[in-house]
CSV table of C-alpha atoms in Angstrom, one decimal:
chain,number,residue,atom,x,y,z
D,1,UNK,CA,86.1,31.3,-127.3
D,2,UNK,CA,83.7,28.3,-125.3
D,3,UNK,CA,83.8,24.9,-125.6
D,4,UNK,CA,81.5,23.3,-128.1
D,5,UNK,CA,79.4,20.0,-126.1
D,6,UNK,CA,80.0,16.4,-127.6
D,7,UNK,CA,76.5,15.4,-129.5
D,8,UNK,CA,76.7,12.3,-126.9
D,9,UNK,CA,78.6,12.6,-124.3
D,10,UNK,CA,76.5,14.9,-121.3
D,11,UNK,CA,80.1,16.5,-119.7
D,12,UNK,CA,80.2,20.3,-119.0
D,13,UNK,CA,83.0,21.9,-118.6
D,14,UNK,CA,83.7,23.5,-114.9
D,15,UNK,CA,81.6,26.3,-113.7
D,16,UNK,CA,84.2,28.7,-112.4
D,17,UNK,CA,85.3,28.5,-116.9
D,18,UNK,CA,82.1,30.8,-117.5
D,19,UNK,CA,82.2,34.1,-119.5
D,20,UNK,CA,82.3,37.6,-117.3
D,21,UNK,CA,80.5,38.8,-120.2
D,22,UNK,CA,77.7,38.3,-120.6
D,23,UNK,CA,77.7,36.9,-117.6
D,24,UNK,CA,77.7,32.9,-116.7
D,25,UNK,CA,78.0,31.8,-120.5
D,26,UNK,CA,79.7,29.0,-120.2
D,27,UNK,CA,79.1,26.3,-123.5
D,28,UNK,CA,77.1,26.0,-126.6
D,29,UNK,CA,75.8,23.4,-128.9
D,30,UNK,CA,74.9,19.9,-127.7
D,31,UNK,CA,71.1,18.7,-127.1
D,32,UNK,CA,68.4,18.7,-125.2
D,33,UNK,CA,67.8,15.1,-124.0
D,34,UNK,CA,67.0,14.5,-120.6
D,35,UNK,CA,69.7,13.1,-119.5
D,36,UNK,CA,72.1,16.2,-120.6
D,37,UNK,CA,69.3,18.9,-119.1
D,38,UNK,CA,69.2,17.0,-115.6
D,39,UNK,CA,73.4,16.7,-115.8
D,40,UNK,CA,73.1,20.6,-116.1
D,41,UNK,CA,71.0,22.3,-113.5
D,42,UNK,CA,72.9,19.4,-110.8
D,43,UNK,CA,76.2,21.1,-111.8
D,44,UNK,CA,74.1,24.8,-111.7
D,45,UNK,CA,73.9,25.2,-115.7
D,46,UNK,CA,70.9,25.6,-117.4
D,47,UNK,CA,70.5,25.9,-121.1
D,48,UNK,CA,69.2,29.7,-122.3
D,49,UNK,CA,68.9,30.9,-126.0
D,50,UNK,CA,67.0,32.5,-128.4
D,51,UNK,CA,65.4,30.6,-131.2
D,52,UNK,CA,68.2,31.4,-134.7
D,53,UNK,CA,71.0,30.5,-132.2
D,54,UNK,CA,72.5,27.2,-131.3
D,55,UNK,CA,71.8,25.9,-127.5
D,56,UNK,CA,74.0,28.0,-125.2
D,57,UNK,CA,74.7,26.9,-121.5
D,58,UNK,CA,74.8,29.1,-118.6
D,59,UNK,CA,76.0,29.3,-115.0
D,60,UNK,CA,75.8,32.8,-113.9
D,61,UNK,CA,77.8,34.6,-111.1
D,62,UNK,CA,76.2,35.6,-108.9
D,63,UNK,CA,73.2,33.2,-108.5
D,64,UNK,CA,69.9,34.7,-107.5
D,65,UNK,CA,68.2,32.1,-104.7
D,66,UNK,CA,65.4,31.8,-102.9
D,67,UNK,CA,65.9,30.2,-98.9
D,68,UNK,CA,61.9,29.0,-98.9
D,69,UNK,CA,62.1,30.3,-94.9
D,70,UNK,CA,62.7,33.9,-96.2
D,71,UNK,CA,59.8,34.1,-99.0
D,72,UNK,CA,58.3,37.8,-98.4
D,73,UNK,CA,54.6,38.6,-98.9
D,74,UNK,CA,53.7,41.6,-99.2
D,75,UNK,CA,51.0,43.1,-97.4
D,76,UNK,CA,48.9,44.1,-100.5
D,77,UNK,CA,49.8,40.4,-101.7
D,78,UNK,CA,47.8,39.1,-98.5
D,79,UNK,CA,45.2,41.6,-99.5
D,80,UNK,CA,44.6,40.2,-102.6
D,81,UNK,CA,44.7,36.5,-101.1
D,82,UNK,CA,42.6,37.5,-98.6
D,83,UNK,CA,39.7,38.9,-101.0
D,84,UNK,CA,39.6,35.8,-103.3
D,85,UNK,CA,40.3,32.0,-102.6
D,86,UNK,CA,42.3,31.0,-105.7
D,87,UNK,CA,42.2,27.2,-106.7
D,88,UNK,CA,45.7,26.1,-106.7
D,89,UNK,CA,46.8,22.7,-108.4
D,90,UNK,CA,49.7,21.1,-109.8
D,91,UNK,CA,50.6,19.2,-112.7
D,92,UNK,CA,47.3,19.6,-113.9
D,93,UNK,CA,48.1,21.7,-116.8
D,94,UNK,CA,51.5,21.2,-117.4
D,95,UNK,CA,51.8,22.2,-120.8
D,96,UNK,CA,49.1,25.2,-120.7
D,97,UNK,CA,51.8,26.6,-118.2
D,98,UNK,CA,54.8,26.3,-120.5
D,99,UNK,CA,52.5,27.3,-123.4
D,100,UNK,CA,51.4,30.5,-121.7
D,101,UNK,CA,55.0,31.4,-120.5
D,102,UNK,CA,55.7,31.2,-123.8
D,103,UNK,CA,53.6,33.9,-124.9
D,104,UNK,CA,54.4,37.1,-126.1
D,105,UNK,CA,54.9,40.0,-123.1
D,106,UNK,CA,53.5,43.2,-123.5
D,107,UNK,CA,57.9,44.0,-123.0
D,108,UNK,CA,58.9,41.6,-125.4
D,109,UNK,CA,57.7,40.7,-128.4
D,110,UNK,CA,59.9,37.1,-128.7
D,111,UNK,CA,60.6,34.6,-126.3
D,112,UNK,CA,63.3,31.8,-125.4
D,113,UNK,CA,60.8,29.2,-124.9
D,114,UNK,CA,60.9,27.8,-128.2
D,115,UNK,CA,59.2,24.7,-129.3
D,116,UNK,CA,62.4,22.3,-129.1
D,117,UNK,CA,62.3,24.2,-125.0
D,118,UNK,CA,58.7,23.6,-124.8
D,119,UNK,CA,59.4,19.0,-126.3
D,120,UNK,CA,62.6,18.8,-123.5
D,121,UNK,CA,60.3,20.2,-120.3
D,122,UNK,CA,57.4,18.2,-121.2
D,123,UNK,CA,59.6,15.1,-121.6
D,124,UNK,CA,60.9,16.2,-118.2
D,125,UNK,CA,57.0,16.3,-116.6
D,126,UNK,CA,56.4,13.3,-117.9
D,127,UNK,CA,59.4,11.5,-116.4
D,128,UNK,CA,58.6,13.3,-112.7
D,129,UNK,CA,61.3,15.7,-112.8
D,130,UNK,CA,59.7,18.9,-114.1
D,131,UNK,CA,56.3,20.1,-112.9
D,132,UNK,CA,53.7,22.9,-112.6
D,133,UNK,CA,51.8,24.8,-110.2
D,134,UNK,CA,48.5,26.7,-111.7
D,135,UNK,CA,46.3,29.6,-110.4
D,136,UNK,CA,42.9,28.9,-111.5
D,137,UNK,CA,39.8,31.8,-111.0
D,138,UNK,CA,37.0,29.3,-111.5
D,139,UNK,CA,38.0,27.2,-114.1
D,140,UNK,CA,40.2,29.8,-116.4
D,141,UNK,CA,43.9,29.2,-115.8
D,142,UNK,CA,44.9,32.7,-114.7
D,143,UNK,CA,48.5,32.2,-113.5
D,144,UNK,CA,51.4,29.4,-112.7
D,145,UNK,CA,54.9,28.4,-112.9
D,146,UNK,CA,57.0,25.5,-113.7
D,147,UNK,CA,60.3,24.6,-112.9
D,148,UNK,CA,62.3,21.4,-111.9
D,149,UNK,CA,63.0,19.3,-108.4
D,150,UNK,CA,65.6,17.6,-107.5
D,151,UNK,CA,66.8,17.0,-104.1
D,152,UNK,CA,65.8,19.2,-101.9
D,153,UNK,CA,66.3,22.0,-105.0
D,154,UNK,CA,63.6,23.6,-107.1
D,155,UNK,CA,64.6,25.1,-110.0
D,156,UNK,CA,62.3,27.7,-111.0
D,157,UNK,CA,62.3,28.1,-114.9
D,158,UNK,CA,59.4,30.4,-115.9
D,159,UNK,CA,55.9,32.0,-114.3
D,160,UNK,CA,53.1,33.9,-116.2
D,161,UNK,CA,50.5,36.1,-115.3
D,162,UNK,CA,47.1,36.9,-116.4
D,163,UNK,CA,45.6,38.8,-113.2
D,164,UNK,CA,47.2,41.2,-111.0
D,165,UNK,CA,49.7,39.0,-108.8
D,166,UNK,CA,48.5,35.6,-110.2
D,167,UNK,CA,52.1,34.3,-110.7
D,168,UNK,CA,52.9,35.6,-106.6
D,169,UNK,CA,49.9,33.4,-106.0
D,170,UNK,CA,51.8,30.3,-107.6
D,171,UNK,CA,55.0,31.2,-106.2
D,172,UNK,CA,53.6,31.9,-102.7
D,173,UNK,CA,51.8,28.6,-102.5
D,174,UNK,CA,54.6,26.2,-104.5
D,175,UNK,CA,56.5,27.9,-101.3
D,176,UNK,CA,54.5,27.0,-98.8
D,177,UNK,CA,54.1,23.3,-100.0
D,178,UNK,CA,58.2,23.1,-100.2
D,179,UNK,CA,58.2,23.9,-97.1
D,180,UNK,CA,56.2,21.5,-96.1
D,181,UNK,CA,58.5,18.6,-97.9
D,182,UNK,CA,62.0,20.0,-96.6
D,183,UNK,CA,62.9,21.6,-99.2
D,184,UNK,CA,65.9,24.4,-98.6
D,185,UNK,CA,66.4,26.2,-101.5
D,186,UNK,CA,64.7,27.6,-104.5
D,187,UNK,CA,67.3,29.0,-107.6
D,188,UNK,CA,66.1,31.7,-109.7
D,189,UNK,CA,68.9,31.4,-111.5
D,190,UNK,CA,69.1,35.8,-112.7
D,191,UNK,CA,68.1,38.7,-110.2
D,192,UNK,CA,64.8,40.3,-111.0
D,193,UNK,CA,63.0,43.0,-109.2
D,194,UNK,CA,59.4,40.4,-109.3
D,195,UNK,CA,61.3,37.8,-107.5
D,196,UNK,CA,63.4,40.0,-105.3
D,197,UNK,CA,60.1,41.1,-104.1
D,198,UNK,CA,59.2,37.9,-102.9
D,199,UNK,CA,62.4,37.4,-101.0
D,200,UNK,CA,65.1,36.7,-103.7
D,201,UNK,CA,69.1,37.4,-103.1
D,202,UNK,CA,72.1,37.0,-105.1
D,203,UNK,CA,74.7,34.3,-103.6
D,204,UNK,CA,77.9,33.9,-104.6
D,205,UNK,CA,77.8,31.0,-108.0
D,206,UNK,CA,81.1,29.3,-105.6
D,207,UNK,CA,78.0,29.1,-102.7
D,208,UNK,CA,75.1,27.7,-104.9
D,209,UNK,CA,77.3,24.9,-106.2
D,210,UNK,CA,78.3,23.8,-102.6
D,211,UNK,CA,74.4,23.9,-101.3
D,212,UNK,CA,73.7,22.2,-104.8
D,213,UNK,CA,76.6,19.5,-103.5
D,214,UNK,CA,74.4,18.7,-100.5
D,215,UNK,CA,71.1,19.3,-101.2
D,216,UNK,CA,70.7,17.2,-104.3
D,217,UNK,CA,72.0,14.1,-102.0
D,218,UNK,CA,68.5,12.8,-101.3
D,219,UNK,CA,65.1,13.4,-102.3
D,220,UNK,CA,61.8,14.4,-100.0
D,221,UNK,CA,59.3,11.9,-100.1
D,222,UNK,CA,56.4,13.3,-101.6
D,223,UNK,CA,53.6,13.4,-104.2
D,224,UNK,CA,53.4,16.8,-106.2
D,225,UNK,CA,49.7,16.6,-106.6
D,226,UNK,CA,47.6,19.0,-104.2
D,227,UNK,CA,44.6,20.9,-104.9
D,228,UNK,CA,43.5,23.6,-102.4
D,229,UNK,CA,41.9,27.1,-101.5
D,230,UNK,CA,45.1,29.1,-100.7
D,231,UNK,CA,44.8,31.4,-97.7
D,232,UNK,CA,46.8,34.2,-96.3
């Protein structure tokens, strides 16, 4: 059994109480209010659930992360970047990005990004906590990603592509800016081959929690606005 969260308090059980199977399941219930979501991320916890389920909260072990200085841009991706100059913008079309991330994929008929999730993260965007990266080909949105920025950590949520490598282009551009701005960690949550190809790797949850304790103390001084042609 896992704990059921209080409807008003934003407290969570310790992450070391998360289940081993399914990996990282910690608690259920509560709501998707900005205060609760922010409190969750600060403790290494995130919501993920299907639309017909109660809200489920997770803290997997190990944790997939990317240290910005370790990003890997493959030879083929560099070749793509040299061939075409895509326009990259930040925070220009947050709702369009999250809607695209929620769209059905070729490998899955359903999405975990429900209407409630979209509304919750859009509210965080209005508060300046959630941010988007957009990739444009002329005036057409072809890729992007969104996530949360707190302290010197970017918590990645989801990405999408409508052209080959468009999400990788968004991610590479984001990391370039995060390095410039003084960020030290990108949370990728759970390992997958797509993220690993960009340099992500798994670390113990205990180390991840220790890093959050150090990196959430201060916040880099910068504006989440950028428009540039990405050049390799």
